[in-house]
């Protein structure tokens, strides 16, 4: 997709949205931190969201990649719509260009509680992965891992949806899922299945091993080899078999003997670069540029609408 067209689309969406957003967003309060600029319905909420975003950015980076991220040269704008009955969701967009990542934009919505304990850590984790890998991740690996940091209530919902999808024939074969570079038309099973697989792998090696597995798979495009190196499973079909059996058994935590049998790897020691202040903005060919996660806006709309329907029924 040409970025110019995408930029115009976002401009048009923004212009239309200005007419339909509720007054508490149109007259939002602002707050700024080192890496985020927040607009929320009140100064209290803006500060609470901004401080939480910085804390998540620091703590989750250490958990995933072993060290805090350096400060971005430009802060990420966060627009928050907060209401008790609003379905939880969000979207984060950014641009990759020749090894740099910039043009952060984040929108979040939901109740104050769910924004702070689920939506915000999910979205901030996307920015951590983007800053670390400097390229798009496989859809299942990105969304799945980000869902693992959400509140247990949200993770339990994803598991219930997974069972529903598997029982109704909407599951995705692992060879197909690993090959996906775009979101499928039936996108919600990708979220639930990606979360479940990310959880399965993380429980068997931790977050840092998961990051190394993804990094090596991205570098080599040989996912079976990366899977074998980090988890001792020799092919993707075998992974699907053992994962399905795990789901059938109720997703039990692995015994210590299983964790001990996983091949040992060194802790991550790669340096995560910050955004370069003088990065050339949108230079190079369209193929070199990726406006990441733009399609996720429609995904979150579906999640929010489903949550809203569940709330209305209860």
Coordinates of C-alpha atoms in Angstrom, one line a residue:
X1 CA 0.0 0.0 0.0
X2 CA 1.4 3.4 -0.9
X3 CA 1.9 5.5 2.2
X4 CA 0.6 8.6 0.6
X5 CA -2.8 6.9 0.1
X6 CA -2.7 5.6 3.6
X7 CA -1.9 9.0 5.0
X8 CA -4.8 10.6 3.1
X9 CA -7.1 7.8 4.4
X10 CA -6.1 8.6 8.0
X11 CA -6.6 12.3 7.4
X12 CA -10.1 11.6 6.0
X13 CA -11.0 9.3 8.9
X14 CA -9.7 11.9 11.3
X15 CA -11.9 14.6 9.7
X16 CA -15.0 12.4 9.8
X17 CA -14.3 11.2 13.4
X18 CA -14.2 14.8 14.6
X19 CA -17.9 15.0 13.9
X20 CA -18.9 11.8 15.7
X21 CA -16.6 11.7 18.7
X22 CA -18.3 12.4 22.0
X23 CA -17.7 15.8 23.7
X24 CA -15.4 14.3 26.3
X25 CA -12.9 13.5 23.5
X26 CA -13.4 16.7 21.5
X27 CA -12.6 18.7 24.7
X28 CA -9.9 16.4 26.1
X29 CA -7.3 17.3 28.7
X30 CA -3.6 16.8 27.9
X31 CA -0.5 15.4 29.7
X32 CA 3.0 14.8 28.5
X33 CA 5.7 12.4 29.6
X34 CA 9.1 11.6 28.1
X35 CA 7.7 9.3 25.5
X36 CA 3.9 9.9 25.3
X37 CA 1.5 12.8 24.8
X38 CA -1.9 12.0 26.2
X39 CA -5.3 13.4 25.5
X40 CA -8.1 12.0 27.8
X41 CA -11.4 13.2 29.1
X42 CA -9.8 14.8 32.3
X43 CA -6.4 15.9 33.6
X44 CA -6.5 13.1 36.1
X45 CA -7.1 10.4 33.5
X46 CA -4.5 11.9 31.2
X47 CA -1.9 11.8 33.9
X48 CA -2.8 8.4 35.1
X49 CA -2.7 6.9 31.5
X50 CA 0.6 8.7 30.7
X51 CA 2.4 7.6 33.9
X52 CA 1.1 4.0 33.4
X53 CA 2.3 4.0 29.8
X54 CA 5.8 5.0 30.8
X55 CA 5.8 2.4 33.5
X56 CA 4.7 -0.3 31.2
X57 CA 7.2 0.8 28.5
X58 CA 10.0 0.5 31.1
X59 CA 8.9 -2.7 32.9
X60 CA 7.7 -4.7 29.9
X61 CA 10.8 -3.9 27.8
X62 CA 12.9 -5.4 30.6
X63 CA 10.7 -8.5 30.7
X64 CA 10.7 -9.0 27.0
X65 CA 14.1 -7.9 25.8
X66 CA 16.1 -7.6 29.0
X67 CA 16.6 -3.8 29.1
X68 CA 14.7 -0.6 29.0
X69 CA 14.1 1.2 25.6
X70 CA 16.0 4.4 25.0
X71 CA 13.9 7.5 24.7
X72 CA 12.2 8.0 21.4
X73 CA 13.1 11.2 19.6
X74 CA 9.4 12.1 19.2
X75 CA 6.7 11.1 21.7
X76 CA 3.8 8.8 20.8
X77 CA 0.4 10.6 20.9
X78 CA -2.2 8.6 22.8
X79 CA -5.9 9.5 22.4
X80 CA -8.1 7.9 25.1
X81 CA -11.9 7.6 25.1
X82 CA -12.9 6.5 28.6
X83 CA -16.4 5.4 29.6
X84 CA -17.6 2.6 32.0
X85 CA -19.6 0.7 29.4
X86 CA -17.3 1.2 26.4
X87 CA -15.8 -1.9 24.9
X88 CA -12.1 -2.3 25.5
X89 CA -9.8 -1.8 22.5
X90 CA -7.1 0.2 20.9
X91 CA -4.9 0.6 17.8
X92 CA -1.2 1.6 17.4
X93 CA 0.3 2.7 14.1
X94 CA 3.9 3.4 13.3
X95 CA 6.2 3.4 10.2
X96 CA 9.2 1.3 9.5
X97 CA 11.7 2.9 7.1
X98 CA 15.2 1.4 6.4
X99 CA 15.7 0.1 9.9
X100 CA 14.0 3.0 11.7
X101 CA 10.6 3.2 13.3
X102 CA 8.7 6.4 13.9
X103 CA 5.3 8.2 13.4
X104 CA 3.8 6.6 16.5
X105 CA 0.1 7.0 17.0
X106 CA -2.0 5.2 19.6
X107 CA -5.8 5.3 20.3
X108 CA -7.3 3.4 23.2
X109 CA -10.8 3.0 24.5
X110 CA -12.7 1.3 27.3
X111 CA -13.4 1.6 31.0
X112 CA -10.7 3.2 33.1
X113 CA -9.9 -0.1 34.7
X114 CA -9.7 -2.1 31.4
X115 CA -7.6 0.6 29.7
X116 CA -5.1 0.6 32.5
X117 CA -4.8 -3.2 33.0
X118 CA -5.3 -4.5 29.5
X119 CA -5.5 -2.1 26.5
X120 CA -2.5 0.0 27.5
X121 CA 0.0 -2.8 28.2
X122 CA -1.1 -4.5 25.0
X123 CA -0.5 -1.4 22.9
X124 CA 2.7 -0.5 24.6
X125 CA 4.0 -4.0 24.0
X126 CA 3.5 -3.4 20.2
X127 CA 5.7 -0.4 20.4
X128 CA 8.4 -2.4 22.3
X129 CA 8.4 -5.1 19.6
X130 CA 8.5 -2.5 16.9
X131 CA 11.4 -0.7 18.5
X132 CA 13.3 -4.0 19.0
X133 CA 12.7 -5.8 15.7
X134 CA 12.5 -2.8 13.4
X135 CA 10.2 -4.8 11.0
X136 CA 6.7 -6.3 11.1
X137 CA 6.3 -9.5 13.1
X138 CA 4.1 -12.5 12.1
X139 CA 0.6 -11.5 12.9
X140 CA 0.0 -14.4 15.3
X141 CA 3.3 -13.8 17.1
X142 CA 2.7 -10.1 17.6
X143 CA -0.9 -10.1 18.6
X144 CA -0.6 -13.3 20.6
X145 CA 2.3 -12.0 22.7
X146 CA 0.7 -8.7 23.3
X147 CA -2.4 -10.4 24.6
X148 CA -0.4 -12.3 27.2
X149 CA 0.1 -9.0 29.1
X150 CA -3.6 -8.2 29.4
X151 CA -5.7 -8.7 32.5
X152 CA -6.7 -12.3 33.3
X153 CA -10.4 -11.5 32.4
X154 CA -9.4 -10.5 28.9
X155 CA -7.1 -13.6 28.5
X156 CA -9.9 -15.8 29.7
X157 CA -12.2 -14.3 27.1
X158 CA -9.7 -15.1 24.4
X159 CA -9.5 -18.7 25.6
X160 CA -13.3 -19.1 25.6
X161 CA -13.3 -17.7 22.0
X162 CA -10.5 -20.1 21.0
X163 CA -12.6 -23.1 22.2
X164 CA -15.6 -21.8 20.3
X165 CA -13.6 -21.3 17.1
X166 CA -12.0 -24.8 17.3
X167 CA -15.4 -26.4 17.8
X168 CA -17.0 -24.6 14.9
X169 CA -14.2 -25.2 12.4
X170 CA -12.8 -21.7 12.4
X171 CA -9.3 -22.7 13.6
X172 CA -6.3 -21.9 11.5
X173 CA -3.7 -24.6 10.5
X174 CA -0.3 -23.7 11.9
X175 CA 1.4 -23.9 8.4
X176 CA -1.1 -21.3 7.2
X177 CA -0.9 -19.2 10.3
X178 CA 2.9 -19.1 10.2
X179 CA 2.8 -18.0 6.6
X180 CA 0.3 -15.2 7.1
X181 CA 1.7 -11.7 6.3
X182 CA -1.7 -10.0 6.4
X183 CA -4.8 -10.4 8.6
X184 CA -7.3 -12.9 7.3
X185 CA -10.9 -12.0 6.6
X186 CA -12.0 -14.0 9.7
X187 CA -9.6 -12.3 12.0
X188 CA -10.8 -13.0 15.5
X189 CA -9.6 -16.7 15.5
X190 CA -6.1 -15.4 14.7
X191 CA -6.2 -13.3 17.9
X192 CA -7.4 -16.2 20.1
X193 CA -5.1 -18.8 18.5
X194 CA -2.1 -16.5 18.4
X195 CA -2.6 -15.8 22.1
X196 CA -2.9 -19.4 23.0
X197 CA 0.2 -20.4 21.0
X198 CA 2.2 -17.5 22.4
X199 CA 1.2 -18.5 25.9
X200 CA 2.2 -22.1 25.2
X201 CA 5.6 -21.2 24.0
X202 CA 6.2 -18.5 26.7
X203 CA 5.3 -21.0 29.5
X204 CA 7.9 -23.3 28.1
X205 CA 10.8 -20.9 27.9
X206 CA 9.9 -17.4 29.1
X207 CA 9.5 -14.2 27.3
X208 CA 13.2 -13.6 26.3
X209 CA 13.4 -17.0 24.7
X210 CA 10.2 -16.2 22.8
X211 CA 11.8 -13.0 21.5
X212 CA 14.9 -14.9 20.4
X213 CA 12.7 -17.5 18.6
X214 CA 10.9 -14.7 16.7
X215 CA 14.1 -12.8 16.0
X216 CA 15.8 -15.9 14.5
X217 CA 12.7 -16.8 12.5
X218 CA 12.5 -13.3 11.1
X219 CA 16.2 -13.3 10.2
X220 CA 16.3 -16.7 8.6
X221 CA 12.7 -17.2 7.4
X222 CA 13.3 -20.8 8.6
X223 CA 10.6 -21.1 11.3
X224 CA 11.0 -24.9 11.7
X225 CA 14.7 -24.5 12.4
X226 CA 14.1 -21.7 14.9
X227 CA 11.3 -23.7 16.5
X228 CA 13.6 -26.7 16.8
X229 CA 16.5 -24.6 18.2
X230 CA 14.5 -22.9 20.9
X231 CA 11.8 -25.4 21.8
X232 CA 13.0 -28.8 20.6
X233 CA 10.1 -29.3 18.2
X234 CA 11.2 -30.1 14.7
X235 CA 8.4 -28.9 12.5
X236 CA 5.3 -26.7 12.6
X237 CA 2.9 -29.6 12.0
X238 CA 4.3 -31.3 15.1
X239 CA 3.9 -28.0 17.1
X240 CA 0.2 -27.9 16.1
X241 CA -0.3 -31.5 17.3
X242 CA 1.3 -30.9 20.7
X243 CA -0.5 -27.6 21.1
X244 CA -3.9 -29.0 20.3
X245 CA -3.3 -31.8 22.8
X246 CA -2.4 -29.2 25.4
X247 CA -5.6 -27.3 24.7
X248 CA -7.6 -30.5 25.1
X249 CA -6.0 -31.1 28.5
X250 CA -7.1 -27.7 29.7
X251 CA -3.8 -25.9 29.0
X252 CA -1.9 -27.2 32.0
X253 CA 1.4 -25.5 33.1
X254 CA 4.4 -27.5 32.0
X255 CA 6.1 -29.8 34.5
X256 CA 9.6 -28.8 35.6
X257 CA 11.1 -31.7 33.6
X258 CA 9.6 -30.3 30.3
X259 CA 11.0 -26.8 31.0
X260 CA 14.4 -28.3 31.8
X261 CA 14.5 -30.3 28.5
X262 CA 14.2 -27.2 26.4
X263 CA 17.6 -26.3 24.7
X264 CA 19.4 -23.6 26.7
X265 CA 20.2 -20.4 25.0
X266 CA 22.1 -17.3 26.0
X267 CA 20.2 -14.3 27.5
X268 CA 19.5 -11.6 25.0
X269 CA 22.4 -9.2 24.7
X270 CA 21.3 -7.3 21.6
X271 CA 21.2 -3.5 21.7
X272 CA 17.9 -2.0 21.0
X273 CA 18.3 1.2 19.1
X274 CA 16.2 4.2 19.8
X275 CA 14.5 6.2 17.1
X276 CA 17.1 8.3 15.3
X277 CA 16.2 12.0 15.6
X278 CA 17.5 12.7 12.1
X279 CA 16.0 9.6 10.4
X280 CA 15.1 10.4 6.8
X281 CA 11.3 10.7 6.8
X282 CA 9.7 8.3 4.3
X283 CA 12.7 8.1 2.0
X284 CA 13.2 5.1 -0.2
X285 CA 10.8 2.9 -2.1
X286 CA 7.3 2.0 -1.0
X287 CA 8.4 -1.6 -0.6
X288 CA 10.9 -0.4 2.1
X289 CA 8.2 1.3 4.1
X290 CA 5.6 -0.4 6.2
X291 CA 2.8 1.4 8.1
X292 CA 2.4 -1.3 10.7
X293 CA -0.8 -2.3 12.4
X294 CA -3.1 -0.1 10.3
X295 CA -5.4 -3.0 9.6
X296 CA -5.6 -3.7 13.3
X297 CA -8.1 -0.8 13.7
X298 CA -10.8 -2.9 12.1
X299 CA -9.8 -5.8 14.3
X300 CA -10.2 -3.8 17.5
X301 CA -13.6 -2.5 16.2
X302 CA -14.8 -6.1 16.0
X303 CA -13.4 -6.9 19.5
X304 CA -15.0 -3.7 21.0
X305 CA -18.3 -4.4 19.3
X306 CA -18.4 -7.9 20.6
X307 CA -17.5 -6.8 24.1
X308 CA -20.3 -4.2 23.9
X309 CA -22.8 -6.8 22.8
X310 CA -21.8 -9.0 25.7
X311 CA -22.1 -6.1 28.1
X312 CA -25.6 -5.3 26.8
X313 CA -26.7 -8.9 27.3
X314 CA -25.5 -9.0 30.9

